[in-house]
Amino acid sequence: MKSSIKELLLLLAVCLMKPHFAMGEIYEFGEPDSLNHLTLYSSVDIKILSPLIKHFIILNPDMSIQYEQMSTVGLYERVIAEKDHLKAGLVISSAMDLQLKLVNDGFAQRYQSVTTDELPAMATWRNQVFAFSLEPIVMVANRGLFPNSEFPTNRQELLQTIRKYSNDIKGRIGTYDVRKGGVGYLLASQDSRQANTTWGRLLEAFGSHKVRTYCCTNEIIDDIESGRIVLGYNLLGANAYQRVLNNPWLIMLIPSDYTLMLMRVALIPKNSKEAANGGLFLDYLLSEQGQKMMQTENLLYPIKEPTGKNVQSLNSSHPRRVIELDQQLLLGRDFAKQKRFIEEWEYALELNPELQ
Amino acid sequence: MWRRLPNYQSLTEEEQALKQAPSLKVRFILSGIGIISIIAIIAINLVFNYSQRMADLSYDRLLRSALLQMDENVVLVRGEVSIDIPWSVFSTLAQANDDRIFYRVDSSENGFITGYKELSGEPPKPSKLGEVQFYNKTFSGEEIRVAWLERGLTEANSQGTIRILLAQTRLAREEMASSITTRALQVVVLIVFVTIALITFGSHFVLRPLHRIEDVLEARLPGDLTPITINTPKETHHLKVSINHFMARLQRNLEQLENYTAESAHQLRTPLTSLKALAENARDQTTPERQKEALEQIVLQSDKLSQTVTMLLNQAVVSHRLQTQDLIEIEMNSLVKQICMDLAVAALQQNIYLSFESSTERAIIFGDEFSLQQMLTNLIDNAIRYSRHVNDNETSKSVDIHVFQNNTFIGVKIVDYGVGISDDDKVKVFERFYRGQYEIAGSGVGLAMVKDIVDRHGGTVSILDTEPQGTTIEVLFPYGVHA
């Protein structure tokens, strides 16, 4: 009896010691017995990237790809944990700050090719992390259920709408949970940096109207579609646009006071055995073909300036606030700052019972 | 008569020698390049250090300002020391485009507050509260520059110190340093090339007067030995003067040679004419006794001619030796004694006694033995000859030879009691072919040669009067030193 308890404790200890990351969902592409293999760790929705991967495999028939989709934070922690025996040849994430921190802390390797050299300077840092898309951060509303016939086009109008239709809107706004998603935290911290007062008032309004928090853009839009909520704030433009195209009840709103512009960035981890294949896929993402495909198939907003007219092109009169891919992102992940920010956020949204 | 030039076999050999000869121009240019290279190396070294310092200075300012901004934002949150790093800190540091940033904040009360736990360590210099320090170290596989600050907390209700470390990698610094260095290197290289060009040009310019002298000499007619009159710079003045002196000497030597040849021919012609006359006379004599007498005279005349030729030959040999032979140690006593012994018998036949006397044991001079022999033989022979012509048969005739020495000189005195030499002649006797009294036999080449030999040995020769009558010749040589 005693020994079994001991064994149980031991087992528990082993379980605790072992890092237990969400392994995420795994998707396979290409012939399994192909000559070359590439593992992708990615936080990007498989639906967005799978057409690109398939096209890449058509171009490189001797390549098979394993795609592991996981959360941005999970991905970040996994790269650090696997630093000595890394599986992935390329790590793709929309959490720019976590990716940049990986580079700053020495977990990425340098990569340079003709394609990366053509990138604008803002789209890379140290030739170790590369942006392949630049998309607006948007709001999505449900046309049928939104209380006001006029949709808010900026944050001031959003605040007014919330106040005006306080009862209808209570509990029916959704946004990222800054504690869960890497992107959510990044967007919120950038909002607070861009317009601290507006952000404070917005947060206060969210708090008093019982905002719902989510891990991912898609889950928020799911709930907007189903009518649980009527409006989502700070959503990824590419995901939103795809959903809006398929559902006429949804409307995408691009804030006109300022539009945050987020990059999706990829890096090749240090010590990766598949670095060469990772570079090949990165080159494809940045290539003319890849970029064009993102545009024509409405998958992503390409990083390179779109040529010709396009449904996705943004209203240029809106001030764009591109989240810069440089050292400034590190500060958002400062331990003390992050802790304080999350505490304030929890306090404002009345989510932390200890502080009530 | 002159020391000979090395005789070049052909033009190619001369070209070969020219090729092997060191070049002034090349030497000048090489030493110039050497000096400028040393200067350039020193300059480059200085530039390297300077550019590193410059880069550190400017980026340290950046780092310091970022650190102080952090320091201003140390706050108390619910009684605990914390820090709210402003965004501006990182946008300041982002000016160093590609440099990674590391930082760490600690307080003495609460320990680690935020940043990179792995970043630690004390500055190399002893820390001083409130003072920012900079140092380099390796972190996360790269060289980093650390700004370090520890200060006492001034907030109310707080004790202890807070320590802030802020670091960035050195890429931007290295880039700035290398761009400064590159620029400076370009300038240095440019200066070096310009200087070398100037040196090359300058060497050409400096050496031009030499070429001009050369051209002037080249253009001359073979017999033209007049002085060079072109204007040249001070530095080549001495060269010009030396060349002119040399040419003047050459001119004199040539003149002497011409005179000598003419006189020699003349000297040989007179006895030959007389020989011819004697021979004709002998041919025309009818009686054997007369004929024999005439033939005796021919033999006598032939001896004289032979003597003259020997003297001329000796003179040529001595002249050559004087020009070419190195002087060696010679003991005068034994040399003079030997000559006296050689001549004594011949003198005695003429009823003249030679006496040798020396007041020194060893009389060493540096000289050429053959020339000295010739000189002494001539002088003693002359003395004997002059003594013979005194028509006083009563007195015993003698020639005294005396070797003596004082502090600086070895002297040889030859005293005869002959007819003597008038004061006018004393000056002229050393001229070639001058003969005071024509009836006395002798070639007359002797004294001029004696003068040459004495000069070559750095000595002096003087003619004095013997009391009551006669001539004393005194030769003084420097004591045992090279002429």
PDB file of N, CA, C and O in Angstrom, chain A residues 218-276:
ATOM      1  N   ASN A 218     -10.541  33.473 -34.365  1.00  0.00           N
ATOM      2  CA  ASN A 218     -11.593  32.637 -34.937  1.00  0.00           C
ATOM      3  C   ASN A 218     -12.709  32.336 -33.954  1.00  0.00           C
ATOM      4  O   ASN A 218     -13.884  32.313 -34.315  1.00  0.00           O
ATOM      5  N   GLU A 219     -12.365  32.110 -32.702  1.00  0.00           N
ATOM      6  CA  GLU A 219     -13.403  31.821 -31.687  1.00  0.00           C
ATOM      7  C   GLU A 219     -14.300  33.027 -31.478  1.00  0.00           C
ATOM      8  O   GLU A 219     -15.515  32.879 -31.289  1.00  0.00           O
ATOM      9  N   ILE A 220     -13.700  34.210 -31.519  1.00  0.00           N
ATOM     10  CA  ILE A 220     -14.507  35.428 -31.356  1.00  0.00           C
ATOM     11  C   ILE A 220     -15.506  35.523 -32.519  1.00  0.00           C
ATOM     12  O   ILE A 220     -16.705  35.753 -32.326  1.00  0.00           O
ATOM     13  N   ILE A 221     -14.985  35.308 -33.747  1.00  0.00           N
ATOM     14  CA  ILE A 221     -15.869  35.432 -34.908  1.00  0.00           C
ATOM     15  C   ILE A 221     -16.952  34.339 -34.898  1.00  0.00           C
ATOM     16  O   ILE A 221     -18.102  34.583 -35.272  1.00  0.00           O
ATOM     17  N   ASP A 222     -16.560  33.149 -34.403  1.00  0.00           N
ATOM     18  CA  ASP A 222     -17.567  32.089 -34.253  1.00  0.00           C
ATOM     19  C   ASP A 222     -18.751  32.588 -33.433  1.00  0.00           C
ATOM     20  O   ASP A 222     -19.924  32.400 -33.808  1.00  0.00           O
ATOM     21  N   ASP A 223     -18.418  33.250 -32.313  1.00  0.00           N
ATOM     22  CA  ASP A 223     -19.485  33.718 -31.415  1.00  0.00           C
ATOM     23  C   ASP A 223     -20.264  34.882 -32.018  1.00  0.00           C
ATOM     24  O   ASP A 223     -21.446  35.063 -31.710  1.00  0.00           O
ATOM     25  N   ILE A 224     -19.577  35.685 -32.869  1.00  0.00           N
ATOM     26  CA  ILE A 224     -20.312  36.772 -33.533  1.00  0.00           C
ATOM     27  C   ILE A 224     -21.313  36.169 -34.539  1.00  0.00           C
ATOM     28  O   ILE A 224     -22.456  36.570 -34.609  1.00  0.00           O
ATOM     29  N   GLU A 225     -20.811  35.164 -35.253  1.00  0.00           N
ATOM     30  CA  GLU A 225     -21.688  34.488 -36.212  1.00  0.00           C
ATOM     31  C   GLU A 225     -22.903  33.881 -35.513  1.00  0.00           C
ATOM     32  O   GLU A 225     -24.034  34.022 -35.971  1.00  0.00           O
ATOM     33  N   SER A 226     -22.619  33.233 -34.381  1.00  0.00           N
ATOM     34  CA  SER A 226     -23.715  32.538 -33.700  1.00  0.00           C
ATOM     35  C   SER A 226     -24.617  33.503 -32.942  1.00  0.00           C
ATOM     36  O   SER A 226     -25.676  33.108 -32.468  1.00  0.00           O
ATOM     37  N   GLY A 227     -24.180  34.737 -32.786  1.00  0.00           N
ATOM     38  CA  GLY A 227     -25.025  35.730 -32.137  1.00  0.00           C
ATOM     39  C   GLY A 227     -24.826  35.831 -30.642  1.00  0.00           C
ATOM     40  O   GLY A 227     -25.507  36.608 -29.980  1.00  0.00           O
ATOM     41  N   ARG A 228     -23.858  35.077 -30.092  1.00  0.00           N
ATOM     42  CA  ARG A 228     -23.615  35.210 -28.649  1.00  0.00           C
ATOM     43  C   ARG A 228     -23.118  36.608 -28.328  1.00  0.00           C
ATOM     44  O   ARG A 228     -23.409  37.166 -27.289  1.00  0.00           O
ATOM     45  N   ILE A 229     -22.282  37.120 -29.250  1.00  0.00           N
ATOM     46  CA  ILE A 229     -21.817  38.502 -29.090  1.00  0.00           C
ATOM     47  C   ILE A 229     -22.079  39.225 -30.398  1.00  0.00           C
ATOM     48  O   ILE A 229     -22.321  38.581 -31.441  1.00  0.00           O
ATOM     49  N   VAL A 230     -22.044  40.558 -30.332  1.00  0.00           N
ATOM     50  CA  VAL A 230     -22.364  41.320 -31.540  1.00  0.00           C
ATOM     51  C   VAL A 230     -21.128  42.007 -32.135  1.00  0.00           C
ATOM     52  O   VAL A 230     -21.143  42.420 -33.284  1.00  0.00           O
ATOM     53  N   LEU A 231     -20.082  42.151 -31.305  1.00  0.00           N
ATOM     54  CA  LEU A 231     -18.926  42.883 -31.804  1.00  0.00           C
ATOM     55  C   LEU A 231     -17.642  42.283 -31.235  1.00  0.00           C
ATOM     56  O   LEU A 231     -17.584  41.906 -30.072  1.00  0.00           O
ATOM     57  N   GLY A 232     -16.627  42.182 -32.113  1.00  0.00           N
ATOM     58  CA  GLY A 232     -15.304  41.752 -31.648  1.00  0.00           C
ATOM     59  C   GLY A 232     -14.310  42.886 -31.856  1.00  0.00           C
ATOM     60  O   GLY A 232     -14.335  43.560 -32.885  1.00  0.00           O
ATOM     61  N   TYR A 233     -13.455  43.089 -30.864  1.00  0.00           N
ATOM     62  CA  TYR A 233     -12.482  44.178 -30.952  1.00  0.00           C
ATOM     63  C   TYR A 233     -11.073  43.598 -31.034  1.00  0.00           C
ATOM     64  O   TYR A 233     -10.741  42.623 -30.360  1.00  0.00           O
ATOM     65  N   ASN A 234     -10.225  44.251 -31.874  1.00  0.00           N
ATOM     66  CA  ASN A 234      -8.822  43.818 -32.072  1.00  0.00           C
ATOM     67  C   ASN A 234      -8.733  42.406 -32.644  1.00  0.00           C
ATOM     68  O   ASN A 234      -8.196  41.495 -32.019  1.00  0.00           O
ATOM     69  N   LEU A 235      -9.242  42.255 -33.858  1.00  0.00           N
ATOM     70  CA  LEU A 235      -9.158  40.954 -34.507  1.00  0.00           C
ATOM     71  C   LEU A 235      -8.164  41.019 -35.664  1.00  0.00           C
ATOM     72  O   LEU A 235      -7.961  42.081 -36.254  1.00  0.00           O
ATOM     73  N   LEU A 236      -7.598  39.865 -35.960  1.00  0.00           N
ATOM     74  CA  LEU A 236      -6.629  39.808 -37.054  1.00  0.00           C
ATOM     75  C   LEU A 236      -7.349  40.010 -38.382  1.00  0.00           C
ATOM     76  O   LEU A 236      -8.319  39.306 -38.694  1.00  0.00           O
ATOM     77  N   GLY A 237      -6.880  40.957 -39.162  1.00  0.00           N
ATOM     78  CA  GLY A 237      -7.549  41.344 -40.402  1.00  0.00           C
ATOM     79  C   GLY A 237      -7.696  40.204 -41.388  1.00  0.00           C
ATOM     80  O   GLY A 237      -8.758  40.051 -42.012  1.00  0.00           O
ATOM     81  N   ALA A 238      -6.686  39.372 -41.532  1.00  0.00           N
ATOM     82  CA  ALA A 238      -6.730  38.308 -42.538  1.00  0.00           C
ATOM     83  C   ALA A 238      -7.803  37.278 -42.198  1.00  0.00           C
ATOM     84  O   ALA A 238      -8.622  36.906 -43.053  1.00  0.00           O
ATOM     85  N   ASN A 239      -7.807  36.854 -40.926  1.00  0.00           N
ATOM     86  CA  ASN A 239      -8.822  35.892 -40.497  1.00  0.00           C
ATOM     87  C   ASN A 239     -10.218  36.484 -40.662  1.00  0.00           C
ATOM     88  O   ASN A 239     -11.131  35.842 -41.178  1.00  0.00           O
ATOM     89  N   ALA A 240     -10.358  37.741 -40.221  1.00  0.00           N
ATOM     90  CA  ALA A 240     -11.653  38.398 -40.264  1.00  0.00           C
ATOM     91  C   ALA A 240     -12.136  38.509 -41.709  1.00  0.00           C
ATOM     92  O   ALA A 240     -13.295  38.199 -42.017  1.00  0.00           O
ATOM     93  N   TYR A 241     -11.241  38.907 -42.596  1.00  0.00           N
ATOM     94  CA  TYR A 241     -11.630  39.153 -43.980  1.00  0.00           C
ATOM     95  C   TYR A 241     -12.137  37.865 -44.630  1.00  0.00           C
ATOM     96  O   TYR A 241     -13.142  37.867 -45.327  1.00  0.00           O
ATOM     97  N   GLN A 242     -11.424  36.763 -44.352  1.00  0.00           N
ATOM     98  CA  GLN A 242     -11.856  35.474 -44.911  1.00  0.00           C
ATOM     99  C   GLN A 242     -13.265  35.123 -44.453  1.00  0.00           C
ATOM    100  O   GLN A 242     -14.101  34.688 -45.250  1.00  0.00           O
ATOM    101  N   ARG A 243     -13.517  35.382 -43.165  1.00  0.00           N
ATOM    102  CA  ARG A 243     -14.838  35.018 -42.614  1.00  0.00           C
ATOM    103  C   ARG A 243     -15.918  35.935 -43.160  1.00  0.00           C
ATOM    104  O   ARG A 243     -17.017  35.488 -43.471  1.00  0.00           O
ATOM    105  N   VAL A 244     -15.573  37.219 -43.272  1.00  0.00           N
ATOM    106  CA  VAL A 244     -16.566  38.190 -43.761  1.00  0.00           C
ATOM    107  C   VAL A 244     -16.950  37.861 -45.197  1.00  0.00           C
ATOM    108  O   VAL A 244     -18.128  37.977 -45.585  1.00  0.00           O
ATOM    109  N   LEU A 245     -15.985  37.439 -45.983  1.00  0.00           N
ATOM    110  CA  LEU A 245     -16.256  37.092 -47.383  1.00  0.00           C
ATOM    111  C   LEU A 245     -17.283  35.963 -47.481  1.00  0.00           C
ATOM    112  O   LEU A 245     -18.111  35.934 -48.388  1.00  0.00           O
ATOM    113  N   ASN A 246     -17.193  35.032 -46.501  1.00  0.00           N
ATOM    114  CA  ASN A 246     -18.070  33.857 -46.561  1.00  0.00           C
ATOM    115  C   ASN A 246     -19.397  34.050 -45.852  1.00  0.00           C
ATOM    116  O   ASN A 246     -20.267  33.192 -45.930  1.00  0.00           O
ATOM    117  N   ASN A 247     -19.524  35.126 -45.110  1.00  0.00           N
ATOM    118  CA  ASN A 247     -20.766  35.328 -44.360  1.00  0.00           C
ATOM    119  C   ASN A 247     -21.223  36.774 -44.508  1.00  0.00           C
ATOM    120  O   ASN A 247     -20.655  37.680 -43.905  1.00  0.00           O
ATOM    121  N   PRO A 248     -22.254  37.034 -45.282  1.00  0.00           N
ATOM    122  CA  PRO A 248     -22.724  38.407 -45.515  1.00  0.00           C
ATOM    123  C   PRO A 248     -23.259  39.084 -44.271  1.00  0.00           C
ATOM    124  O   PRO A 248     -23.397  40.305 -44.240  1.00  0.00           O
ATOM    125  N   TRP A 249     -23.517  38.328 -43.215  1.00  0.00           N
ATOM    126  CA  TRP A 249     -24.017  38.957 -41.983  1.00  0.00           C
ATOM    127  C   TRP A 249     -22.897  39.617 -41.184  1.00  0.00           C
ATOM    128  O   TRP A 249     -23.179  40.394 -40.280  1.00  0.00           O
ATOM    129  N   LEU A 250     -21.713  39.266 -41.542  1.00  0.00           N
ATOM    130  CA  LEU A 250     -20.578  39.857 -40.801  1.00  0.00           C
ATOM    131  C   LEU A 250     -20.068  41.090 -41.535  1.00  0.00           C
ATOM    132  O   LEU A 250     -20.093  41.150 -42.763  1.00  0.00           O
ATOM    133  N   ILE A 251     -19.634  42.068 -40.746  1.00  0.00           N
ATOM    134  CA  ILE A 251     -19.033  43.264 -41.352  1.00  0.00           C
ATOM    135  C   ILE A 251     -17.701  43.559 -40.664  1.00  0.00           C
ATOM    136  O   ILE A 251     -17.583  43.457 -39.432  1.00  0.00           O
ATOM    137  N   MET A 252     -16.711  43.869 -41.503  1.00  0.00           N
ATOM    138  CA  MET A 252     -15.377  44.173 -40.950  1.00  0.00           C
ATOM    139  C   MET A 252     -15.227  45.688 -40.852  1.00  0.00           C
ATOM    140  O   MET A 252     -15.504  46.416 -41.807  1.00  0.00           O
ATOM    141  N   LEU A 253     -14.844  46.169 -39.682  1.00  0.00           N
ATOM    142  CA  LEU A 253     -14.705  47.612 -39.462  1.00  0.00           C
ATOM    143  C   LEU A 253     -13.235  47.934 -39.197  1.00  0.00           C
ATOM    144  O   LEU A 253     -12.639  47.372 -38.275  1.00  0.00           O
ATOM    145  N   ILE A 254     -12.690  48.809 -40.031  1.00  0.00           N
ATOM    146  CA  ILE A 254     -11.288  49.198 -39.835  1.00  0.00           C
ATOM    147  C   ILE A 254     -11.261  50.542 -39.128  1.00  0.00           C
ATOM    148  O   ILE A 254     -11.759  51.530 -39.664  1.00  0.00           O
ATOM    149  N   PRO A 255     -10.704  50.577 -37.896  1.00  0.00           N
ATOM    150  CA  PRO A 255     -10.746  51.839 -37.131  1.00  0.00           C
ATOM    151  C   PRO A 255     -10.062  52.967 -37.904  1.00  0.00           C
ATOM    152  O   PRO A 255      -8.962  52.794 -38.425  1.00  0.00           O
ATOM    153  N   SER A 256     -10.741  54.104 -37.970  1.00  0.00           N
ATOM    154  CA  SER A 256     -10.204  55.205 -38.779  1.00  0.00           C
ATOM    155  C   SER A 256      -9.344  56.163 -37.955  1.00  0.00           C
ATOM    156  O   SER A 256      -8.617  56.976 -38.515  1.00  0.00           O
ATOM    157  N   ASP A 257      -9.449  56.112 -36.604  1.00  0.00           N
ATOM    158  CA  ASP A 257      -8.556  57.004 -35.821  1.00  0.00           C
ATOM    159  C   ASP A 257      -7.111  56.550 -35.949  1.00  0.00           C
ATOM    160  O   ASP A 257      -6.220  57.338 -36.186  1.00  0.00           O
ATOM    161  N   TYR A 258      -6.883  55.298 -35.770  1.00  0.00           N
ATOM    162  CA  TYR A 258      -5.600  54.714 -36.168  1.00  0.00           C
ATOM    163  C   TYR A 258      -5.807  53.224 -36.363  1.00  0.00           C
ATOM    164  O   TYR A 258      -6.642  52.616 -35.699  1.00  0.00           O
ATOM    165  N   THR A 259      -5.071  52.676 -37.303  1.00  0.00           N
ATOM    166  CA  THR A 259      -5.170  51.242 -37.578  1.00  0.00           C
ATOM    167  C   THR A 259      -3.846  50.583 -37.227  1.00  0.00           C
ATOM    168  O   THR A 259      -2.813  50.905 -37.799  1.00  0.00           O
ATOM    169  N   LEU A 260      -3.911  49.694 -36.255  1.00  0.00           N
ATOM    170  CA  LEU A 260      -2.701  48.935 -35.942  1.00  0.00           C
ATOM    171  C   LEU A 260      -2.429  47.974 -37.088  1.00  0.00           C
ATOM    172  O   LEU A 260      -3.350  47.379 -37.646  1.00  0.00           O
ATOM    173  N   MET A 261      -1.151  47.891 -37.480  1.00  0.00           N
ATOM    174  CA  MET A 261      -0.778  46.972 -38.554  1.00  0.00           C
ATOM    175  C   MET A 261       0.148  45.915 -37.958  1.00  0.00           C
ATOM    176  O   MET A 261       1.189  46.233 -37.390  1.00  0.00           O
ATOM    177  N   LEU A 262      -0.275  44.672 -38.089  1.00  0.00           N
ATOM    178  CA  LEU A 262       0.481  43.573 -37.480  1.00  0.00           C
ATOM    179  C   LEU A 262       1.150  42.728 -38.557  1.00  0.00           C
ATOM    180  O   LEU A 262       0.584  42.492 -39.610  1.00  0.00           O
ATOM    181  N   MET A 263       2.384  42.309 -38.257  1.00  0.00           N
ATOM    182  CA  MET A 263       3.083  41.419 -39.191  1.00  0.00           C
ATOM    183  C   MET A 263       2.990  39.988 -38.689  1.00  0.00           C
ATOM    184  O   MET A 263       2.998  39.735 -37.484  1.00  0.00           O
ATOM    185  N   ARG A 264       2.900  39.071 -39.642  1.00  0.00           N
ATOM    186  CA  ARG A 264       3.114  37.666 -39.269  1.00  0.00           C
ATOM    187  C   ARG A 264       4.559  37.347 -39.632  1.00  0.00           C
ATOM    188  O   ARG A 264       5.001  37.667 -40.742  1.00  0.00           O
ATOM    189  N   VAL A 265       5.259  36.806 -38.699  1.00  0.00           N
ATOM    190  CA  VAL A 265       6.697  36.682 -38.898  1.00  0.00           C
ATOM    191  C   VAL A 265       7.159  35.239 -38.735  1.00  0.00           C
ATOM    192  O   VAL A 265       6.560  34.452 -37.999  1.00  0.00           O
ATOM    193  N   ALA A 266       8.215  34.925 -39.460  1.00  0.00           N
ATOM    194  CA  ALA A 266       8.771  33.571 -39.419  1.00  0.00           C
ATOM    195  C   ALA A 266      10.251  33.650 -39.069  1.00  0.00           C
ATOM    196  O   ALA A 266      10.925  34.616 -39.402  1.00  0.00           O
ATOM    197  N   LEU A 267      10.725  32.635 -38.376  1.00  0.00           N
ATOM    198  CA  LEU A 267      12.160  32.568 -38.098  1.00  0.00           C
ATOM    199  C   LEU A 267      12.615  31.122 -38.178  1.00  0.00           C
ATOM    200  O   LEU A 267      11.827  30.195 -38.017  1.00  0.00           O
ATOM    201  N   ILE A 268      13.901  30.957 -38.456  1.00  0.00           N
ATOM    202  CA  ILE A 268      14.485  29.614 -38.501  1.00  0.00           C
ATOM    203  C   ILE A 268      15.220  29.403 -37.188  1.00  0.00           C
ATOM    204  O   ILE A 268      16.135  30.153 -36.860  1.00  0.00           O
ATOM    205  N   PRO A 269      14.796  28.416 -36.409  1.00  0.00           N
ATOM    206  CA  PRO A 269      15.417  28.266 -35.090  1.00  0.00           C
ATOM    207  C   PRO A 269      16.866  27.809 -35.201  1.00  0.00           C
ATOM    208  O   PRO A 269      17.251  27.155 -36.168  1.00  0.00           O
ATOM    209  N   LYS A 270      17.608  28.177 -34.193  1.00  0.00           N
ATOM    210  CA  LYS A 270      19.005  27.755 -34.128  1.00  0.00           C
ATOM    211  C   LYS A 270      19.052  26.238 -33.975  1.00  0.00           C
ATOM    212  O   LYS A 270      18.148  25.638 -33.403  1.00  0.00           O
ATOM    213  N   ASN A 271      20.123  25.632 -34.471  1.00  0.00           N
ATOM    214  CA  ASN A 271      20.346  24.181 -34.360  1.00  0.00           C
ATOM    215  C   ASN A 271      19.296  23.344 -35.069  1.00  0.00           C
ATOM    216  O   ASN A 271      19.176  22.154 -34.802  1.00  0.00           O
ATOM    217  N   SER A 272      18.501  23.955 -35.938  1.00  0.00           N
ATOM    218  CA  SER A 272      17.495  23.164 -36.631  1.00  0.00           C
ATOM    219  C   SER A 272      18.154  22.335 -37.715  1.00  0.00           C
ATOM    220  O   SER A 272      18.994  22.824 -38.464  1.00  0.00           O
ATOM    221  N   LYS A 273      17.716  21.033 -37.782  1.00  0.00           N
ATOM    222  CA  LYS A 273      18.275  20.164 -38.818  1.00  0.00           C
ATOM    223  C   LYS A 273      17.635  20.468 -40.158  1.00  0.00           C
ATOM    224  O   LYS A 273      18.163  20.114 -41.204  1.00  0.00           O
ATOM    225  N   GLU A 274      16.462  21.076 -40.106  1.00  0.00           N
ATOM    226  CA  GLU A 274      15.737  21.317 -41.350  1.00  0.00           C
ATOM    227  C   GLU A 274      15.832  22.775 -41.770  1.00  0.00           C
ATOM    228  O   GLU A 274      14.958  23.288 -42.479  1.00  0.00           O
ATOM    229  N   ALA A 275      16.891  23.423 -41.340  1.00  0.00           N
ATOM    230  CA  ALA A 275      17.018  24.866 -41.605  1.00  0.00           C
ATOM    231  C   ALA A 275      16.960  25.181 -43.097  1.00  0.00           C
ATOM    232  O   ALA A 275      16.305  26.141 -43.511  1.00  0.00           O
ATOM    233  N   ALA A 276      17.610  24.329 -43.908  1.00  0.00           N
ATOM    234  CA  ALA A 276      17.646  24.604 -45.338  1.00  0.00           C
ATOM    235  C   ALA A 276      16.233  24.544 -45.925  1.00  0.00           C
ATOM    236  O   ALA A 276      15.834  25.415 -46.719  1.00  0.00           O
TER     237      ALA A 276
END
